[in-house]
Amino acid sequence: MDSIVIEGGQRLTGSIRINGAKNAGLLIQCAALLTDQPTTLRHVPKLADTRTMAKLLRHLGCEVEGERTMQIDPRGVAAGPLEATYDLVKTMRASVTVMGPLLARYGRARVSLPGGCAIGARPIDQHLKGLEALGATIDLRHGYVELRADRLRGGSFVFDTVTVGGTQNVMMAATLAKGASRLENVAREPEVEELACVLTKMGARIRGAGTSVIEIEGVDTLHGVDHAIIPDRIEAGTLAVAAALTQGDVLLEDAPVDHMHSVIGKLQEAGVQCTYEPDGLRVVGPDVLRPIDVSTRPYPGFPTDMQAQIMVLAACANGQSLITETIFENRFMHVPELARMGADIHVNGHCAVIRGPARLSGTTVMATDLRASASLVLAGLVAQGRTEIRRVYHLDRGYETIEERLRPLGAKIERRHDAPA
Ligand code: UD1
């Protein structure tokens, strides 16, 4: 098993180019199923999740080649199983978003129910209700969702809750439905807008992505596309916190600043200097960090995917911070590990009270989910002494070789291949 070992206390300086966005890329990989022409994706991040999605596409009958530039040829899907198996869905929940494209393009799909995951129950009821509103018939059998529709028809649907994946799944399905669809209370995340942009390039007719109402006029066919994925706002945010914590001075090249206002706002409140430069975002950490209050919200609010990372900043700030998690019910798993490193954090339900400044000290810690792992890396960067982070396969799902990214900035960080499980 791999582990990451960090010798803390190094100031990070220099510049780093932000990679393509994991979550945007995964959904565009799914969108390639909506056509029978080949699709080319550029700036694909080299991540475990991206590879899992490529594996699923191959299982469905696609030919997938390349990593950074990925070619997806979906011509074999018609003769394939039209099924996402339990093993693939349990490895990565985003696998359920092949449902909409398969149903819309091939009239049926069979997808394993995802079940719970480390950060909570994470149901897909809204995906299913939305697809039903477009005329799908749905059966739940043997742990699988079976969907059918000779041809989806346009419909109206109001989401009960704001869901990114649900919005994307139903939006993709509606692109090939007969007639017009209107989706309300949809997610406004940049990844929804990015997907709509790609679908539009493929020939779809979509209005309103990025607002809370999306209207789609169905078309008969979509064509292949050549598209470069937007930079990852969460990777950029994580690196911004790394610079801030280490009193560093780092230029985040290509950082998608327009998608980062809530994160940049909180960094500035904490006293971090964030400057918009022509090449990206420059982040300079202060001598003393100020405490902050953060509540996670759907976009444009503060992203839940940055909650664990900002908590490390709060732990090192001079005073009391409050962090409230409103999106997922069980997303404080990093707290006990941060506490072992010396952070003073008390969790009460959805709220965490953090009293700083903590003098973090290195030890062996265990990663529990993707963003929790990132918070442990951040803590390791400022901790006194040596931090060993185990179970880094969580980290590798969403951060491309983090050690190779951080080392040129001055971090003392390496990967070991011999850690116990
Ligand atoms: C996506 C992101 C993930 C991020 C999350 C919230 C991808 C691949 N993943 O996940 O990194 O943390 O958005 O920004 O883009 N819900 C329901 N019913 C549903 C669907 C969702 O109740 O049918 C609930 C969830 O349990 C959760 C909330 O809605 O409490 C938001 O989840 P959702 O936006 O769907 O997250 P994902 O799309 O799975």
Coordinates of C-alpha atoms and ligand atoms in Angstrom, one line a residue:
M1 CA 0.0 0.0 0.0
D2 CA 1.2 3.5 -0.8
S3 CA 1.6 6.2 1.8
I4 CA 2.6 9.9 1.6
V5 CA 5.3 11.1 3.9
I6 CA 5.7 14.8 4.6
E7 CA 8.4 16.7 6.5
G8 CA 6.4 19.7 7.6
G9 CA 7.4 23.4 7.9
Q10 CA 8.5 24.3 4.4
R11 CA 7.3 27.5 2.8
L12 CA 5.7 26.9 -0.6
T13 CA 6.8 29.2 -3.4
G14 CA 6.7 29.3 -7.2
S15 CA 4.0 28.5 -9.7
I16 CA 1.9 25.5 -10.6
R17 CA -0.5 24.9 -13.5
I18 CA -4.0 23.7 -12.4
N19 CA -5.1 20.4 -13.9
G20 CA -8.3 19.7 -15.7
A21 CA -11.4 19.4 -13.5
K22 CA -12.1 15.8 -12.3
N23 CA -15.9 16.2 -11.9
A24 CA -16.4 18.1 -15.2
G25 CA -14.2 15.5 -17.0
L26 CA -16.1 12.5 -15.6
L27 CA -19.4 13.8 -16.8
I28 CA -18.1 14.6 -20.3
Q29 CA -16.8 11.0 -20.5
C30 CA -20.5 10.0 -19.8
A31 CA -21.8 12.4 -22.4
A32 CA -19.7 10.6 -25.1
L33 CA -22.3 7.9 -24.8
L34 CA -25.0 10.1 -26.3
T35 CA -23.5 9.9 -29.8
D36 CA -22.1 7.1 -32.0
Q37 CA -19.3 9.4 -33.2
P38 CA -15.9 9.5 -31.5
T39 CA -15.2 12.2 -28.9
T40 CA -11.8 13.7 -28.0
L41 CA -11.2 15.1 -24.5
R42 CA -8.1 17.2 -23.7
H43 CA -6.6 18.2 -20.4
V44 CA -7.9 15.1 -18.8
P45 CA -6.5 14.7 -15.3
K46 CA -4.7 11.5 -14.7
L47 CA -6.8 10.2 -11.8
A48 CA -8.1 7.0 -10.5
D49 CA -11.7 8.2 -10.9
T50 CA -11.0 9.1 -14.6
R51 CA -9.6 5.7 -15.1
T52 CA -12.6 4.0 -13.4
M53 CA -14.9 5.9 -15.8
A54 CA -12.8 4.8 -18.8
K55 CA -13.1 1.2 -17.5
L56 CA -16.8 1.6 -17.3
L57 CA -17.0 3.0 -20.8
R58 CA -14.9 0.0 -22.1
H59 CA -17.2 -2.4 -20.2
L60 CA -20.1 -0.7 -22.1
G61 CA -18.4 -1.4 -25.4
C62 CA -16.5 1.9 -26.1
E63 CA -12.9 2.0 -27.3
V64 CA -11.0 4.3 -25.0
E65 CA -7.5 5.4 -25.7
G66 CA -5.0 7.9 -24.2
E67 CA -4.9 9.6 -20.8
R68 CA -4.2 13.3 -21.0
T69 CA -5.9 13.4 -24.4
M70 CA -8.6 10.8 -24.3
Q71 CA -10.3 9.4 -27.4
I72 CA -13.7 7.7 -26.8
D73 CA -15.2 5.7 -29.7
P74 CA -18.7 4.6 -28.6
R75 CA -19.6 2.6 -31.8
G76 CA -19.6 -0.7 -29.9
V77 CA -22.0 0.3 -27.2
A78 CA -25.2 -0.8 -29.1
A79 CA -23.9 -4.4 -29.0
G80 CA -22.7 -4.0 -25.3
P81 CA -24.4 -4.8 -22.0
L82 CA -25.9 -1.3 -21.4
E83 CA -25.1 -2.0 -17.7
A84 CA -23.0 -0.4 -14.9
T85 CA -22.2 -3.2 -12.5
Y86 CA -22.0 -3.1 -8.8
D87 CA -18.2 -3.3 -8.7
L88 CA -17.9 -0.2 -10.9
V89 CA -20.6 1.8 -9.2
K90 CA -19.3 1.0 -5.7
T91 CA -15.8 2.1 -6.7
M92 CA -17.2 5.4 -8.0
R93 CA -20.7 6.8 -7.5
A94 CA -20.4 9.1 -10.5
S95 CA -20.9 5.8 -12.5
V96 CA -24.6 6.3 -12.1
T97 CA -24.5 9.2 -14.5
V98 CA -24.2 6.8 -17.5
M99 CA -27.9 6.1 -16.8
G100 CA -29.3 9.1 -18.6
P101 CA -27.2 8.9 -21.7
L102 CA -27.7 5.1 -22.1
L103 CA -31.4 5.4 -21.7
A104 CA -31.7 8.3 -24.1
R105 CA -29.5 6.9 -26.8
Y106 CA -30.3 3.1 -26.5
G107 CA -33.7 3.0 -24.8
R108 CA -32.6 1.0 -21.8
A109 CA -30.0 0.9 -19.0
R110 CA -29.3 -1.3 -16.0
V111 CA -27.3 0.4 -13.3
S112 CA -26.4 -0.9 -9.8
L113 CA -27.8 1.2 -6.9
P114 CA -24.8 3.0 -5.3
G115 CA -25.8 2.4 -1.7
G116 CA -24.1 4.5 1.0
C117 CA -20.6 5.8 0.9
A118 CA -18.2 7.2 3.5
I119 CA -19.8 10.6 3.5
G120 CA -23.4 9.6 3.9
A121 CA -26.4 7.9 2.3
R122 CA -26.3 9.8 -1.0
P123 CA -29.5 8.6 -2.6
I124 CA -30.3 8.9 -6.3
D125 CA -34.1 9.3 -6.0
Q126 CA -33.9 12.7 -7.8
H127 CA -32.1 11.1 -10.8
L128 CA -34.8 8.5 -11.1
K129 CA -37.8 10.9 -10.6
G130 CA -36.3 13.2 -13.2
L131 CA -35.9 10.4 -15.8
E132 CA -39.4 9.2 -15.0
A133 CA -40.7 12.7 -15.8
L134 CA -39.2 12.2 -19.3
G135 CA -41.1 9.0 -19.7
A136 CA -38.8 6.3 -18.4
T137 CA -40.2 3.2 -16.7
I138 CA -38.1 2.2 -13.7
D139 CA -37.8 -1.1 -11.9
L140 CA -35.7 -1.8 -8.9
R141 CA -34.5 -5.4 -8.9
H142 CA -31.7 -7.3 -7.2
G143 CA -30.0 -4.1 -6.2
Y144 CA -30.1 -2.7 -9.8
V145 CA -32.1 0.1 -11.4
E146 CA -33.6 -1.0 -14.7
L147 CA -34.7 1.8 -16.9
R148 CA -36.6 1.6 -20.2
A149 CA -38.1 4.1 -22.7
D150 CA -38.6 3.5 -26.4
R151 CA -38.0 7.2 -26.9
L152 CA -37.9 9.7 -24.0
R153 CA -40.3 12.6 -24.3
G154 CA -39.8 16.1 -23.1
G155 CA -41.2 16.9 -19.7
S156 CA -41.1 19.2 -16.7
F157 CA -39.4 18.4 -13.5
V158 CA -38.7 20.3 -10.3
F159 CA -35.9 18.8 -8.3
D160 CA -36.8 18.5 -4.6
T161 CA -33.2 19.1 -3.6
V162 CA -30.3 20.7 -5.5
T163 CA -28.2 17.8 -6.9
V164 CA -25.3 18.2 -9.3
G165 CA -25.3 14.6 -10.6
G166 CA -29.1 14.5 -10.8
T167 CA -29.2 17.7 -12.8
Q168 CA -26.5 16.4 -15.2
N169 CA -28.1 13.0 -15.6
V170 CA -31.5 14.3 -16.5
M171 CA -30.1 17.1 -18.6
M172 CA -28.2 14.6 -20.7
A173 CA -31.2 12.4 -21.1
A174 CA -33.4 15.4 -22.2
T175 CA -31.0 16.3 -25.0
L176 CA -32.3 13.3 -27.1
A177 CA -35.9 13.3 -25.9
K178 CA -38.7 14.1 -28.3
G179 CA -39.9 17.7 -27.5
A180 CA -39.0 20.3 -24.9
S181 CA -38.0 19.8 -21.3
R182 CA -37.9 22.2 -18.4
L183 CA -35.9 21.4 -15.3
E184 CA -36.3 23.6 -12.2
N185 CA -34.3 24.0 -9.0
V186 CA -31.3 22.6 -10.8
A187 CA -27.7 22.8 -9.7
R188 CA -25.8 25.8 -10.9
E189 CA -22.3 24.4 -10.4
P190 CA -19.7 25.2 -13.1
E191 CA -19.6 21.5 -13.9
V192 CA -23.2 21.7 -15.0
E193 CA -22.5 24.7 -17.2
E194 CA -19.4 22.9 -18.7
L195 CA -21.4 19.8 -19.5
A196 CA -24.1 22.0 -21.1
C197 CA -21.4 23.7 -23.2
V198 CA -20.1 20.3 -24.4
L199 CA -23.6 19.0 -25.1
T200 CA -24.3 22.2 -27.1
K201 CA -21.1 21.6 -29.1
M202 CA -22.4 18.1 -29.8
G203 CA -25.6 19.6 -31.2
A204 CA -27.9 19.8 -28.2
R205 CA -30.2 22.7 -27.6
I206 CA -29.9 23.9 -24.0
R207 CA -30.7 27.2 -22.4
G208 CA -30.2 28.4 -18.8
A209 CA -27.3 26.2 -17.6
G210 CA -25.7 28.1 -14.7
T211 CA -29.1 29.4 -13.6
S212 CA -31.7 27.4 -11.6
V213 CA -33.9 26.7 -14.6
I214 CA -32.6 24.7 -17.6
E215 CA -34.7 24.4 -20.8
I216 CA -33.8 21.8 -23.4
E217 CA -35.3 21.2 -26.8
G218 CA -34.7 17.6 -27.7
V219 CA -32.9 16.7 -31.0
D220 CA -32.8 13.4 -32.9
T221 CA -29.0 12.9 -32.9
L222 CA -25.8 14.3 -31.4
H223 CA -22.4 14.3 -32.9
G224 CA -18.8 13.8 -31.6
V225 CA -16.8 16.6 -30.1
D226 CA -13.3 17.8 -29.4
H227 CA -13.1 19.5 -26.1
A228 CA -10.6 20.7 -23.5
I229 CA -11.8 20.3 -19.9
I230 CA -11.9 23.4 -17.7
P231 CA -9.3 23.7 -14.8
D232 CA -10.2 22.1 -11.5
R233 CA -11.6 24.7 -9.0
I234 CA -11.2 22.3 -6.1
E235 CA -7.5 21.4 -6.9
A236 CA -6.9 25.2 -7.2
G237 CA -8.6 25.8 -3.9
T238 CA -6.7 23.1 -2.2
L239 CA -3.3 24.5 -3.4
A240 CA -4.4 28.0 -2.4
V241 CA -4.9 26.7 1.1
A242 CA -1.5 25.0 1.0
A243 CA 0.1 28.4 0.0
A244 CA -1.9 30.2 2.7
L245 CA -1.0 27.8 5.5
T246 CA 2.8 27.8 4.8
Q247 CA 3.1 31.6 4.5
G248 CA 3.9 30.8 0.9
D249 CA 3.7 32.8 -2.3
V250 CA 2.3 30.7 -5.1
L251 CA 0.9 31.5 -8.5
L252 CA -1.9 29.1 -9.5
E253 CA -1.7 29.2 -13.2
D254 CA -5.0 28.9 -15.1
A255 CA -6.9 28.9 -11.8
P256 CA -10.6 29.2 -12.7
V257 CA -11.1 32.3 -10.5
D258 CA -14.6 33.0 -11.8
H259 CA -15.6 29.7 -10.2
M260 CA -13.8 30.4 -7.0
H261 CA -15.3 33.5 -5.5
S262 CA -16.7 31.9 -2.4
V263 CA -13.3 30.2 -1.6
I264 CA -11.3 33.3 -2.4
G265 CA -13.6 35.4 -0.3
K266 CA -13.0 33.1 2.8
L267 CA -9.3 33.1 2.2
Q268 CA -9.3 36.9 2.1
E269 CA -11.4 37.0 5.3
A270 CA -8.7 34.9 6.9
G271 CA -6.1 37.5 5.9
V272 CA -4.7 35.6 2.9
Q273 CA -3.6 37.8 0.0
C274 CA -5.3 36.7 -3.3
T275 CA -4.4 38.7 -6.4
Y276 CA -5.9 38.2 -9.8
E277 CA -3.0 38.1 -12.3
P278 CA -3.1 37.6 -16.0
D279 CA -1.9 34.0 -15.7
G280 CA -4.0 33.0 -12.8
L281 CA -4.4 33.6 -9.0
R282 CA -1.5 34.5 -6.8
V283 CA -1.9 33.5 -3.2
V284 CA 0.3 34.9 -0.4
G285 CA -0.1 33.5 3.1
P286 CA -0.1 36.0 6.1
D287 CA 2.0 35.7 9.3
V288 CA -1.1 35.4 11.3
L289 CA -4.4 33.8 10.0
R290 CA -7.7 35.2 11.2
P291 CA -10.6 32.9 12.2
I292 CA -13.5 32.4 9.7
D293 CA -17.1 31.1 9.7
V294 CA -17.9 28.9 6.7
S295 CA -21.1 27.1 5.8
T296 CA -21.1 24.8 2.8
R297 CA -23.8 25.5 0.2
P298 CA -24.7 24.6 -3.4
Y299 CA -22.8 26.8 -5.9
P300 CA -22.2 29.7 -5.8
G301 CA -21.9 29.0 -2.1
F302 CA -18.9 27.5 -0.4
P303 CA -18.2 24.0 -1.9
T304 CA -18.5 21.0 0.4
D305 CA -15.5 19.6 -1.5
M306 CA -13.4 22.4 0.1
Q307 CA -14.7 22.0 3.7
A308 CA -12.0 19.7 5.0
Q309 CA -9.2 21.8 3.5
I310 CA -10.5 25.1 4.9
M311 CA -10.8 23.4 8.3
V312 CA -7.0 23.1 8.5
L313 CA -6.7 26.8 7.8
A314 CA -9.2 27.5 10.6
A315 CA -7.3 25.2 12.9
C316 CA -4.2 27.3 12.4
A317 CA -6.0 30.6 12.6
N318 CA -5.8 32.9 15.7
G319 CA -9.2 32.5 17.3
Q320 CA -12.4 30.5 17.1
S321 CA -13.9 29.5 13.7
L322 CA -17.2 27.8 13.0
I323 CA -17.7 25.4 10.0
T324 CA -21.1 24.1 9.1
E325 CA -21.6 21.3 6.7
T326 CA -25.0 21.4 5.1
I327 CA -24.6 19.2 2.0
F328 CA -23.5 15.8 3.3
E329 CA -24.5 14.3 6.7
N330 CA -21.2 12.6 7.5
R331 CA -18.4 14.7 6.2
F332 CA -16.3 15.4 9.3
M333 CA -14.3 12.2 9.2
H334 CA -11.1 14.2 9.0
V335 CA -11.7 15.7 12.4
P336 CA -10.4 12.9 14.6
E337 CA -7.2 12.6 12.5
L338 CA -6.7 16.4 12.6
A339 CA -7.3 16.2 16.3
R340 CA -4.5 13.6 16.6
M341 CA -2.2 16.1 15.0
G342 CA -3.1 18.7 17.6
A343 CA -6.1 20.6 16.2
D344 CA -8.7 21.7 18.7
I345 CA -12.1 20.8 17.0
H346 CA -15.4 20.0 18.6
V347 CA -18.2 18.6 16.4
N348 CA -21.8 19.0 17.3
G349 CA -24.1 17.7 14.5
H350 CA -23.4 19.6 11.3
C351 CA -21.2 22.2 13.0
A352 CA -17.6 22.1 14.0
V353 CA -16.1 24.6 16.4
I354 CA -12.4 25.1 15.8
R355 CA -10.2 26.9 18.3
G356 CA -6.8 28.0 17.0
P357 CA -4.0 28.5 16.6
A358 CA -3.0 24.9 16.9
R359 CA 0.6 23.9 16.7
L360 CA 0.1 20.8 14.6
S361 CA 2.6 18.0 15.0
G362 CA 3.3 15.2 12.6
T363 CA 2.1 11.6 13.2
T364 CA 0.7 8.6 11.2
V365 CA -2.8 9.4 10.0
M366 CA -5.4 7.5 7.9
A367 CA -7.2 8.9 4.9
T368 CA -10.9 8.2 4.9
D369 CA -12.2 9.9 1.8
L370 CA -10.9 12.1 -1.0
R371 CA -11.2 15.6 0.5
A372 CA -10.4 14.4 4.0
S373 CA -7.1 13.0 2.6
A374 CA -6.3 16.4 1.1
S375 CA -6.8 18.0 4.5
L376 CA -4.3 15.6 6.0
V377 CA -1.8 16.5 3.3
L378 CA -2.3 20.2 4.1
A379 CA -2.0 19.6 7.8
G380 CA 1.2 17.7 7.1
L381 CA 2.7 20.6 5.2
V382 CA 2.5 22.9 8.3
A383 CA 2.9 20.3 11.1
Q384 CA 6.2 20.1 13.0
G385 CA 8.1 16.9 12.0
R386 CA 7.0 14.0 9.9
T387 CA 3.4 13.1 8.9
E388 CA 2.7 9.8 7.3
I389 CA -0.7 9.6 5.5
R390 CA -1.9 6.0 4.8
R391 CA -4.6 4.8 2.4
V392 CA -3.7 7.4 -0.2
Y393 CA -5.8 5.6 -2.8
H394 CA -8.5 8.1 -1.7
L395 CA -6.2 11.0 -2.6
D396 CA -5.3 9.5 -5.9
R397 CA -9.0 9.5 -6.9
G398 CA -8.9 13.2 -7.2
Y399 CA -5.4 14.6 -7.0
E400 CA -2.9 13.8 -9.7
T401 CA 0.4 12.6 -8.1
I402 CA 0.1 15.2 -5.3
E403 CA 3.7 14.6 -4.2
E404 CA 5.1 15.5 -7.6
R405 CA 2.9 18.6 -7.8
L406 CA 3.9 20.0 -4.4
R407 CA 7.6 19.1 -4.5
P408 CA 8.6 21.8 -7.0
L409 CA 7.0 24.3 -4.8
G410 CA 9.4 23.4 -2.0
A411 CA 7.4 20.8 -0.1
K412 CA 9.3 17.9 1.4
I413 CA 6.9 15.2 0.4
E414 CA 7.3 11.7 -1.0
R415 CA 5.4 8.6 -1.8
R416 CA 6.3 5.2 -0.2
H417 CA 5.1 1.9 -1.6
D418 CA 5.5 -0.3 1.5
A419 CA 3.1 1.0 4.1
P420 CA 0.8 -1.4 6.0
A421 CA -2.9 -1.2 5.0
Ligands
UD1_1 C1 -21.1 16.0 -6.9 C2 -19.6 16.0 -6.9 C3 -19.1 15.9 -5.5 C4 -19.6 17.0 -4.6 C5 -21.1 17.1 -4.7 C6 -21.7 18.3 -4.0 C7 -19.2 14.9 -9.0 C8 -18.7 13.6 -9.8 N1 -19.2 14.8 -7.7 O1 -21.6 14.8 -6.3 O2 -17.6 16.0 -5.6 O3 -19.2 16.8 -3.3 O4 -21.6 17.1 -6.1 O5 -21.2 19.5 -4.5 O6 -19.5 15.9 -9.6 N2 -29.2 13.9 -3.1 C9 -30.5 13.4 -2.9 N3 -31.1 12.7 -4.0 C10 -30.5 12.5 -5.2 C11 -29.2 13.1 -5.4 C12 -28.6 13.8 -4.3 O7 -31.0 13.5 -1.8 O8 -31.1 11.9 -6.0 C13 -28.6 14.7 -2.0 C14 -27.2 14.1 -1.6 O9 -27.4 13.0 -0.7 C15 -26.5 15.3 -1.0 C16 -27.0 16.4 -1.9 O10 -28.2 16.0 -2.5 O11 -26.9 15.5 0.3 C17 -26.0 16.9 -3.0 O12 -25.6 15.8 -3.7 P1 -25.2 15.9 -5.3 O13 -25.1 17.3 -5.7 O14 -26.1 15.0 -6.0 O15 -23.8 15.2 -5.3 P2 -23.1 14.4 -6.4 O16 -23.6 14.8 -7.7 O17 -23.2 12.9 -6.1

